[in-house]
Short mmCIF file of C-alpha atoms in Angstrom, two decimals:
data_model
loop_
_atom_site.label_atom_id
_atom_site.label_comp_id
_atom_site.label_asym_id
_atom_site.label_seq_id
_atom_site.Cartn_x
_atom_site.Cartn_y
_atom_site.Cartn_z
CA UNK A 1 10.12 27.10 -5.53
CA UNK A 2 8.99 26.10 -2.02
CA UNK A 3 5.81 24.13 -1.44
CA UNK A 4 2.72 25.93 -0.14
CA UNK A 5 1.21 24.88 3.19
CA UNK A 6 -2.18 26.20 4.31
CA UNK A 7 -2.57 26.73 8.07
CA UNK A 8 -6.21 27.04 9.20
CA UNK A 9 -6.28 28.35 12.78
CA UNK A 10 -7.89 31.38 14.45
CA UNK A 11 -5.18 31.60 17.14
CA UNK A 12 -2.70 34.32 16.11
CA UNK A 13 -0.09 32.90 18.50
CA UNK A 14 -0.15 29.50 16.77
CA UNK A 15 -0.09 31.19 13.36
CA UNK A 16 3.11 33.04 14.33
CA UNK A 17 4.66 29.90 15.83
CA UNK A 18 4.01 27.91 12.65
CA UNK A 19 5.22 30.73 10.43
CA UNK A 20 8.61 30.73 12.19
CA UNK A 21 8.75 26.92 12.40
CA UNK A 22 7.94 26.27 8.74
CA UNK A 23 10.51 28.53 7.10
CA UNK A 24 11.19 25.93 4.37
CA UNK A 25 7.65 26.37 3.06
CA UNK A 26 5.46 29.10 1.66
CA UNK A 27 2.91 29.30 4.51
CA UNK A 28 -0.52 30.91 3.95
CA UNK A 29 -3.14 31.35 6.67
CA UNK A 30 -6.91 31.25 7.17
CA UNK A 31 -8.88 31.74 10.37
CA UNK A 32 -12.36 30.40 9.47
CA UNK A 33 -14.11 28.12 7.02
CA UNK A 34 -14.79 30.66 4.25
CA UNK A 35 -11.23 32.03 4.23
CA UNK A 36 -9.85 28.46 4.31
CA UNK A 37 -11.80 27.54 1.17
CA UNK A 38 -10.77 30.79 -0.54
CA UNK A 39 -7.10 30.11 0.21
CA UNK A 40 -7.47 26.49 -0.92
CA UNK A 41 -8.87 27.62 -4.29
CA UNK A 42 -6.20 30.28 -4.71
CA UNK A 43 -3.03 28.43 -3.68
CA UNK A 44 -4.00 24.75 -4.15
CA UNK A 45 -1.73 23.55 -1.30
CA UNK A 46 -0.82 19.87 -1.15
CA UNK A 47 -0.89 19.92 2.68
CA UNK A 48 -3.27 21.70 5.10
CA UNK A 49 -3.06 21.89 8.89
CA UNK A 50 -6.57 22.36 10.27
CA UNK A 51 -7.60 23.34 13.80
CA UNK A 52 -10.99 21.76 14.49
CA UNK A 53 -12.02 24.53 16.90
CA UNK A 54 -12.95 27.26 14.42
CA UNK A 55 -15.35 30.20 14.78
CA UNK A 56 -18.28 30.61 15.10
CA UNK A 57 -18.10 27.44 17.26
CA UNK A 58 -14.50 27.36 18.61
CA UNK A 59 -15.45 25.28 21.69
CA UNK A 60 -16.60 22.36 19.53
CA UNK A 61 -15.35 20.56 16.42
CA UNK A 62 -18.45 20.99 14.23
CA UNK A 63 -17.11 23.90 12.15
CA UNK A 64 -13.69 22.27 11.76
CA UNK A 65 -15.22 19.01 10.55
CA UNK A 66 -17.40 20.89 8.05
CA UNK A 67 -14.29 22.68 6.79
CA UNK A 68 -12.51 19.32 6.44
CA UNK A 69 -15.40 17.92 4.37
CA UNK A 70 -15.39 20.96 2.06
CA UNK A 71 -11.62 20.81 1.58
CA UNK A 72 -11.69 17.12 0.65
CA UNK A 73 -14.72 17.60 -1.62
CA UNK A 74 -12.91 20.34 -3.58
CA UNK A 75 -9.41 18.82 -3.47
CA UNK A 76 -9.64 15.11 -2.57
CA UNK A 77 -5.88 14.56 -3.00
CA UNK A 78 -4.95 17.21 -0.41
CA UNK A 79 -3.38 15.87 2.79
CA UNK A 80 -5.11 17.41 5.83
CA UNK A 81 -3.40 17.22 9.24
CA UNK A 82 -6.00 17.90 11.92
CA UNK A 83 -4.85 19.80 15.05
CA UNK A 84 -6.96 19.17 18.17
CA UNK A 85 -7.05 19.97 21.88
CA UNK A 86 -5.49 17.71 24.50
CA UNK A 87 -8.62 15.74 25.33
CA UNK A 88 -10.31 15.58 21.95
CA UNK A 89 -9.24 12.20 20.61
CA UNK A 90 -12.83 11.29 19.65
CA UNK A 91 -13.10 14.16 17.14
CA UNK A 92 -9.59 13.49 15.89
CA UNK A 93 -10.59 9.91 15.03
CA UNK A 94 -13.82 11.19 13.47
CA UNK A 95 -11.72 13.48 11.26
CA UNK A 96 -9.56 10.53 10.17
CA UNK A 97 -12.77 8.67 9.32
CA UNK A 98 -13.84 11.67 7.18
CA UNK A 99 -10.58 11.41 5.22
CA UNK A 100 -7.96 13.45 7.13
CA UNK A 101 -4.38 12.26 6.59
CA UNK A 102 -3.32 12.45 10.28
CA UNK A 103 -3.98 14.30 13.55
CA UNK A 104 -1.83 16.13 16.08
CA UNK A 105 -2.72 17.23 19.60
CA UNK A 106 -1.78 20.64 21.05
CA UNK A 107 0.48 22.04 22.33
CA UNK A 108 2.35 22.22 19.02
CA UNK A 109 5.94 21.00 18.91
CA UNK A 110 7.79 22.49 15.92
CA UNK A 111 9.92 19.44 15.08
CA UNK A 112 6.95 17.04 15.26
CA UNK A 113 4.65 19.16 13.08
CA UNK A 114 7.46 19.65 10.52
CA UNK A 115 7.98 15.88 10.38
CA UNK A 116 4.24 15.28 9.84
CA UNK A 117 4.06 17.93 7.10
CA UNK A 118 7.11 16.54 5.28
CA UNK A 119 5.69 13.01 5.36
CA UNK A 120 2.33 14.23 4.05
CA UNK A 121 4.02 16.29 1.33
CA UNK A 122 6.17 13.39 0.18
CA UNK A 123 3.12 11.14 -0.05
CA UNK A 124 1.16 13.79 -2.00
CA UNK A 125 4.02 14.18 -4.48
CA UNK A 126 4.38 10.41 -4.89
CA UNK A 127 0.66 10.07 -5.60
CA UNK A 128 0.90 12.91 -8.17
CA UNK A 129 3.77 11.13 -9.92
CA UNK A 130 1.80 7.87 -9.99
CA UNK A 131 -1.20 9.63 -11.53
CA UNK A 132 1.03 11.17 -14.21
CA UNK A 133 2.66 7.79 -14.93
CA UNK A 134 -0.74 6.13 -15.21
CA UNK A 135 -1.74 8.69 -17.87
CA UNK A 136 1.45 8.52 -19.91
CA UNK A 137 2.34 4.82 -19.67
CA UNK A 138 1.22 2.96 -22.79
CA UNK A 139 -1.78 0.81 -22.00
CA UNK A 140 -3.29 -2.13 -23.84
CA UNK A 141 -1.93 -2.36 -27.36
CA UNK A 142 -4.97 -2.80 -29.65
CA UNK A 143 -6.94 0.03 -28.06
CA UNK A 144 -6.26 3.50 -29.46
CA UNK A 145 -7.03 6.63 -27.47
CA UNK A 146 -5.69 9.33 -25.16
CA UNK A 147 -9.00 10.57 -23.74
CA UNK A 148 -9.61 10.24 -20.01
CA UNK A 149 -12.77 8.20 -20.75
CA UNK A 150 -10.94 5.46 -22.67
CA UNK A 151 -7.80 5.57 -20.50
CA UNK A 152 -9.89 4.85 -17.40
CA UNK A 153 -11.49 1.82 -19.08
CA UNK A 154 -8.14 0.57 -20.36
CA UNK A 155 -6.63 0.65 -16.88
CA UNK A 156 -9.58 -1.36 -15.56
CA UNK A 157 -9.22 -3.94 -18.34
CA UNK A 158 -5.48 -4.11 -17.72
CA UNK A 159 -6.04 -4.89 -14.04
CA UNK A 160 -8.43 -7.79 -14.68
CA UNK A 161 -6.50 -9.27 -17.64
CA UNK A 162 -4.24 -11.32 -15.40
CA UNK A 163 -7.18 -12.97 -13.63
CA UNK A 164 -9.86 -15.44 -14.73
CA UNK A 165 -12.70 -13.34 -13.36
CA UNK A 166 -15.84 -13.23 -15.53
CA UNK A 167 -16.12 -9.91 -17.35
CA UNK A 168 -19.18 -8.28 -18.93
CA UNK A 169 -18.44 -5.61 -21.54
CA UNK A 170 -21.25 -3.08 -21.85
CA UNK A 171 -21.57 -0.41 -24.51
CA UNK A 172 -23.35 0.77 -27.61
CA UNK A 173 -22.95 -1.05 -30.91
CA UNK A 174 -19.66 -0.25 -32.59
CA UNK A 175 -17.74 0.82 -29.49
CA UNK A 176 -15.18 -1.97 -29.86
CA UNK A 177 -16.31 -4.60 -27.35
CA UNK A 178 -14.67 -7.47 -29.26
CA UNK A 179 -11.42 -5.48 -29.55
CA UNK A 180 -11.47 -5.08 -25.76
CA UNK A 181 -12.16 -8.80 -25.30
CA UNK A 182 -9.26 -9.76 -27.58
CA UNK A 183 -6.96 -7.30 -25.82
CA UNK A 184 -7.84 -8.70 -22.39
CA UNK A 185 -7.09 -12.19 -23.74
CA UNK A 186 -3.76 -11.06 -25.25
CA UNK A 187 -2.68 -9.62 -21.89
CA UNK A 188 -3.70 -12.70 -19.91
CA UNK A 189 -1.83 -15.91 -18.99
CA UNK A 190 -4.02 -17.63 -21.63
CA UNK A 191 -2.66 -15.49 -24.49
CA UNK A 192 -0.99 -18.47 -26.23
CA UNK A 193 -4.25 -20.46 -26.22
CA UNK A 194 -7.29 -19.97 -28.52
CA UNK A 195 -9.55 -16.91 -28.52
CA UNK A 196 -12.97 -18.07 -29.75
CA UNK A 197 -15.74 -15.58 -30.47
CA UNK A 198 -19.41 -16.28 -31.12
CA UNK A 199 -22.23 -13.80 -31.70
CA UNK A 200 -25.35 -15.04 -29.95
CA UNK A 201 -27.58 -12.75 -32.03
CA UNK A 202 -26.33 -13.95 -35.43
CA UNK A 203 -27.09 -17.67 -35.02
CA UNK A 204 -30.67 -19.01 -35.20
CA UNK A 205 -32.05 -20.02 -31.81
CA UNK A 206 -32.40 -23.69 -32.73
CA UNK A 207 -28.74 -23.92 -33.82
CA UNK A 208 -27.09 -21.87 -31.05
CA UNK A 209 -27.01 -24.72 -28.51
CA UNK A 210 -25.25 -27.16 -30.84
CA UNK A 211 -22.91 -24.37 -32.02
CA UNK A 212 -21.86 -23.68 -28.40
CA UNK A 213 -21.87 -27.15 -26.88
CA UNK A 214 -21.27 -29.34 -29.94
CA UNK A 215 -23.23 -32.50 -30.73
CA UNK A 216 -22.86 -36.27 -30.94
CA UNK A 217 -23.29 -38.25 -34.11
CA UNK A 218 -27.00 -39.00 -34.65
CA UNK A 219 -28.18 -36.35 -32.13
CA UNK A 220 -30.55 -34.93 -34.79
CA UNK A 221 -31.24 -35.21 -38.50
CA UNK A 222 -28.08 -34.28 -40.39
CA UNK A 223 -25.73 -34.92 -37.44
CA UNK A 224 -23.53 -37.30 -39.45
CA UNK A 225 -20.50 -37.00 -37.18
CA UNK A 226 -19.59 -35.90 -33.68
CA UNK A 227 -18.79 -32.18 -33.73
CA UNK A 228 -16.95 -30.14 -31.12
CA UNK A 229 -18.67 -26.88 -30.10
CA UNK A 230 -17.21 -23.43 -29.60
CA UNK A 231 -16.81 -23.95 -25.84
CA UNK A 232 -14.59 -27.00 -26.30
CA UNK A 233 -12.71 -25.27 -29.12
CA UNK A 234 -11.68 -22.57 -26.64
CA UNK A 235 -10.16 -25.15 -24.23
CA UNK A 236 -7.35 -23.48 -22.26
CA UNK A 237 -8.12 -20.08 -23.79
CA UNK A 238 -10.89 -17.49 -23.86
CA UNK A 239 -14.50 -17.74 -25.04
CA UNK A 240 -16.09 -14.43 -26.08
CA UNK A 241 -19.88 -14.46 -26.08
CA UNK A 242 -20.95 -11.36 -27.97
CA UNK A 243 -24.54 -10.11 -27.61
CA UNK A 244 -25.20 -12.41 -24.65
CA UNK A 245 -28.41 -10.41 -24.09
CA UNK A 246 -29.86 -12.14 -27.17
CA UNK A 247 -29.30 -15.65 -25.82
CA UNK A 248 -32.64 -17.56 -25.62
CA UNK A 249 -33.95 -17.89 -22.07
CA UNK A 250 -34.06 -21.69 -22.36
CA UNK A 251 -30.37 -21.92 -23.25
CA UNK A 252 -29.41 -19.58 -20.41
CA UNK A 253 -29.97 -22.36 -17.82
CA UNK A 254 -27.54 -24.66 -19.60
CA UNK A 255 -25.01 -21.83 -19.89
CA UNK A 256 -25.34 -21.12 -16.15
CA UNK A 257 -24.61 -24.77 -15.28
CA UNK A 258 -21.51 -24.72 -17.50
CA UNK A 259 -20.22 -21.52 -15.84
CA UNK A 260 -20.82 -22.91 -12.35
CA UNK A 261 -19.59 -26.46 -12.86
CA UNK A 262 -17.11 -25.94 -15.72
CA UNK A 263 -18.40 -29.06 -17.45
CA UNK A 264 -20.52 -29.45 -20.58
CA UNK A 265 -22.55 -32.14 -22.31
CA UNK A 266 -22.78 -32.18 -26.09
CA UNK A 267 -26.24 -32.22 -27.63
CA UNK A 268 -27.33 -35.85 -27.68
CA UNK A 269 -24.47 -36.83 -25.38
CA UNK A 270 -24.38 -38.25 -21.85
CA UNK A 271 -20.76 -37.70 -20.88
CA UNK A 272 -19.64 -34.68 -18.88
CA UNK A 273 -16.64 -32.97 -20.47
CA UNK A 274 -14.46 -30.74 -18.21
CA UNK A 275 -13.66 -27.35 -19.72
CA UNK A 276 -10.97 -24.90 -18.57
CA UNK A 277 -11.63 -21.54 -20.22
CA UNK A 278 -12.07 -17.88 -19.40
CA UNK A 279 -15.43 -16.36 -20.40
CA UNK A 280 -15.91 -12.75 -21.51
CA UNK A 281 -19.40 -11.60 -22.44
CA UNK A 282 -20.68 -8.45 -24.13
CA UNK A 283 -23.99 -6.80 -24.94
CA UNK A 284 -25.36 -3.46 -26.11
CA UNK A 285 -28.66 -4.14 -24.35
CA UNK A 286 -29.76 -2.84 -20.94
CA UNK A 287 -29.34 -6.23 -19.33
CA UNK A 288 -30.41 -5.11 -15.85
CA UNK A 289 -33.78 -4.02 -17.26
CA UNK A 290 -34.03 -7.40 -18.99
CA UNK A 291 -33.46 -9.08 -15.61
CA UNK A 292 -36.34 -7.05 -14.17
CA UNK A 293 -38.55 -8.05 -17.11
CA UNK A 294 -37.47 -11.70 -16.63
CA UNK A 295 -36.14 -12.00 -20.19
CA UNK A 296 -32.65 -12.63 -18.81
CA UNK A 297 -31.86 -14.85 -15.84
CA UNK A 298 -30.75 -12.93 -12.77
CA UNK A 299 -28.41 -15.70 -11.58
CA UNK A 300 -26.70 -15.80 -15.00
CA UNK A 301 -26.36 -12.01 -15.01
CA UNK A 302 -24.45 -12.09 -11.72
CA UNK A 303 -22.35 -15.05 -12.90
CA UNK A 304 -21.17 -13.40 -16.16
CA UNK A 305 -20.80 -9.88 -14.74
CA UNK A 306 -18.46 -10.30 -11.78
CA UNK A 307 -16.69 -7.20 -13.10
CA UNK A 308 -18.64 -5.10 -15.64
CA UNK A 309 -16.78 -2.65 -17.90
CA UNK A 310 -18.67 0.20 -19.57
CA UNK A 311 -17.01 1.15 -22.85
CA UNK A 312 -17.69 4.83 -23.62
CA UNK A 313 -19.29 5.85 -26.93
CA UNK A 314 -17.15 7.78 -29.42
CA UNK A 315 -19.03 11.05 -28.74
CA UNK A 316 -17.56 10.97 -25.20
CA UNK A 317 -14.03 10.52 -26.58
CA UNK A 318 -13.74 13.74 -28.61
CA UNK A 319 -9.95 14.01 -28.47
CA UNK A 320 -9.63 10.43 -29.81
CA UNK A 321 -11.68 11.03 -32.97
CA UNK A 322 -8.91 12.57 -35.10
CA UNK A 323 -6.36 10.09 -33.72
CA UNK A 324 -8.58 7.15 -34.72
CA UNK A 325 -9.37 8.73 -38.08
CA UNK A 326 -5.67 9.12 -38.94
CA UNK A 327 -4.98 5.53 -37.87
CA UNK A 328 -7.78 4.18 -40.12
CA UNK A 329 -6.74 6.49 -42.98
CA UNK A 330 -3.22 5.05 -43.01
CA UNK A 331 -4.61 1.51 -42.82
CA UNK A 332 -7.16 1.93 -45.64
CA UNK A 333 -4.82 3.95 -47.86
CA UNK A 334 -2.50 0.93 -48.06
CA UNK A 335 -5.36 -1.56 -48.28
CA UNK A 336 -7.02 0.20 -51.25
CA UNK A 337 -3.84 1.69 -52.74
CA UNK A 338 -5.47 5.14 -52.55
CA UNK A 339 -4.05 8.67 -52.91
CA UNK A 340 -5.66 10.22 -49.81
CA UNK A 341 -3.07 11.19 -47.20
CA UNK A 342 -4.66 13.76 -44.87
CA UNK A 343 -7.82 15.64 -43.83
CA UNK A 344 -8.87 19.19 -44.58
CA UNK A 345 -9.63 21.49 -41.64
CA UNK A 346 -13.28 21.30 -42.64
CA UNK A 347 -13.24 17.50 -42.52
CA UNK A 348 -11.69 17.57 -39.04
CA UNK A 349 -14.30 20.07 -37.79
CA UNK A 350 -17.05 17.91 -39.26
CA UNK A 351 -15.73 14.76 -37.58
CA UNK A 352 -15.43 16.51 -34.21
CA UNK A 353 -19.00 17.83 -34.41
CA UNK A 354 -20.65 14.58 -35.58
CA UNK A 355 -22.43 12.54 -32.88
CA UNK A 356 -21.25 9.15 -34.21
CA UNK A 357 -24.31 7.03 -33.36
CA UNK A 358 -22.55 4.03 -34.92
CA UNK A 359 -19.38 4.78 -32.95
CA UNK A 360 -16.02 3.42 -34.15
CA UNK A 361 -17.65 1.10 -36.69
CA UNK A 362 -19.36 4.12 -38.29
CA UNK A 363 -16.06 6.02 -38.35
CA UNK A 364 -14.35 3.06 -40.04
CA UNK A 365 -17.10 2.83 -42.68
CA UNK A 366 -16.97 6.57 -43.44
CA UNK A 367 -13.17 6.43 -43.69
CA UNK A 368 -13.26 3.49 -46.12
CA UNK A 369 -15.74 5.32 -48.30
CA UNK A 370 -13.77 8.58 -48.11
CA UNK A 371 -10.44 6.92 -49.01
CA UNK A 372 -12.04 5.39 -52.11
CA UNK A 373 -14.12 8.44 -53.15
CA UNK A 374 -11.63 11.29 -52.46
CA UNK A 375 -10.49 13.00 -55.67
CA UNK A 376 -7.12 14.18 -54.37
CA UNK A 377 -4.74 13.59 -51.48
CA UNK A 378 -6.82 15.56 -48.97
CA UNK A 379 -10.11 14.15 -47.64
CA UNK A 380 -12.91 16.75 -47.47
CA UNK A 381 -16.03 16.72 -45.28
CA UNK A 382 -18.13 15.78 -48.33
CA UNK A 383 -16.01 12.67 -48.88
CA UNK A 384 -16.97 11.58 -45.36
CA UNK A 385 -20.64 12.34 -45.96
CA UNK A 386 -20.55 14.98 -43.21
CA UNK A 387 -21.42 18.69 -43.00
CA UNK A 388 -19.11 21.36 -41.61
CA UNK A 389 -20.68 22.90 -38.48
CA UNK A 390 -19.49 25.70 -36.22
CA UNK A 391 -17.71 24.60 -33.04
CA UNK A 392 -19.30 25.40 -29.70
CA UNK A 393 -17.36 24.54 -26.57
CA UNK A 394 -18.40 25.32 -22.97
CA UNK A 395 -16.97 24.54 -19.57
CA UNK A 396 -18.60 24.40 -16.18
CA UNK A 397 -15.28 24.48 -14.31
CA UNK A 398 -14.88 27.77 -12.43
CA UNK A 399 -11.27 27.48 -11.29
CA UNK A 400 -9.42 29.63 -13.84
CA UNK A 401 -6.15 27.72 -13.58
CA UNK A 402 -7.96 24.43 -14.25
CA UNK A 403 -10.00 25.92 -17.11
CA UNK A 404 -6.79 27.24 -18.69
CA UNK A 405 -4.96 23.94 -18.20
CA UNK A 406 -7.79 21.89 -19.75
CA UNK A 407 -8.23 24.30 -22.66
CA UNK A 408 -4.51 24.49 -23.45
CA UNK A 409 -4.00 20.71 -23.10
CA UNK A 410 -6.95 20.09 -25.40
CA UNK A 411 -5.68 22.63 -27.96
CA UNK A 412 -2.18 21.14 -27.92
CA UNK A 413 -3.50 17.60 -28.49
CA UNK A 414 -5.78 18.76 -31.33
CA UNK A 415 -3.01 20.74 -33.00
CA UNK A 416 -0.64 17.77 -32.63
CA UNK A 417 -3.09 15.43 -34.38
CA UNK A 418 -3.94 18.03 -37.04
CA UNK A 419 -0.23 18.54 -37.68
CA UNK A 420 0.19 14.78 -38.13
CA UNK A 421 2.47 14.62 -35.05
CA UNK A 422 4.92 17.17 -36.46
CA UNK A 423 6.18 19.33 -33.57
CA UNK A 424 7.20 22.34 -35.72
CA UNK A 425 3.81 22.43 -37.44
CA UNK A 426 2.05 21.92 -34.07
CA UNK A 427 3.87 24.95 -32.65
CA UNK A 428 2.99 26.93 -35.80
CA UNK A 429 -0.71 26.05 -35.52
CA UNK A 430 -0.69 27.07 -31.84
CA UNK A 431 1.16 30.33 -32.56
CA UNK A 432 4.07 29.54 -30.21
CA UNK A 433 7.73 28.65 -30.57
CA UNK A 434 8.96 25.05 -30.35
CA UNK A 435 10.66 25.67 -26.95
CA UNK A 436 7.37 27.13 -25.62
CA UNK A 437 5.47 24.09 -26.93
CA UNK A 438 7.89 21.70 -25.19
CA UNK A 439 7.57 23.76 -22.02
CA UNK A 440 3.76 23.47 -22.16
CA UNK A 441 4.00 19.71 -22.80
CA UNK A 442 6.13 19.38 -19.65
CA UNK A 443 3.86 21.70 -17.67
CA UNK A 444 0.70 19.74 -18.48
CA UNK A 445 2.39 16.30 -18.37
CA UNK A 446 1.65 15.43 -22.01
CA UNK A 447 4.72 13.19 -22.23
CA UNK A 448 3.02 10.79 -24.67
CA UNK A 449 3.26 13.53 -27.34
CA UNK A 450 7.05 13.45 -27.10
CA UNK A 451 7.15 9.74 -27.85
CA UNK A 452 4.40 9.85 -30.48
CA UNK A 453 2.14 7.45 -28.49
#
């Protein structure tokens, strides 16, 4: 099937010329802004040629530039080749600045425009392939999830893992901030060195300094021997400071000096000790508000948060809920030698409807309880302490093809998890044949289902 090219030009002569020149493509036409947007929505072309001189203002480029902005707002990956008059280089450059792929000045030469279109089309296809690969390529091992929300965060974590840049993990309690920190460490050059975690909220304020920095013998009552702190323990590896937002304001100054100078002094000591570690911090607090209220140092905030990562709550990862639940079920079934092997439809509906204020930690706790309390091999909603609600899904997307694609992809993933990754049962739940299911998996680029990722 040939690729579709949209030609936006009100000159019938140029339309005919391009139609005969571009015989290798399915060429559709538009002669003003409204028809261009209608054709864009209908055919979703990867490449558009756009004449800047469109009615009702053909003598100027204003209407053409507005059309360009609308096209890129609706379809940002589309490659737009702007066609201009002989002496209109200024508007051509302005179009490039707006996001056009390239420009071409009239009169049109068939061979040149074909070359430009082929180059643009090849780039668009390459970018599509890269986006598909990014979705299907297994990401960071410890983190489980196929949702767009978690995949986006995983790619970001994967990019920074190979650097020593300071990272601040933000997210509600129970979202898995320590799991992310450990995963970043395991994918870093420091993976063979220690990963040391300390929760700043769980240690009394008067002990936190000596716990972090260590202390010399005789530094205070009970200091019977010199003791190395958590920072020194992490030498060569990664230090994870959980709940950094709860660190006392007085200790923050000492922490800032350590991060800037990479040296520490033990409590009661006088010698500076060089430290080579990576620091990852995390908090569930609104740390920027704390900076404004002067309960957290602004300079320390910028030092620890060179790259912040927001970990999404479980309620924003709907398609991961059943996947995570099955993973924990298998884990806890072995741990507690339990009979439970699967979930009832009611239990799955209840899990999908629950808001999960405690996030993954809450899901883990409910699964442990359910595995122990379930009477038979199938976990019911009651075992999870949840009620069965009615499902209510809505979509604001108006493009019917996109609505259909999202709905079918979502249904396939849900059926796949409900069928415990059995393709025949997945097809049966969806009411299609196995060949049709495989065809849909290829169509919507759900390659990870084939490999069981």
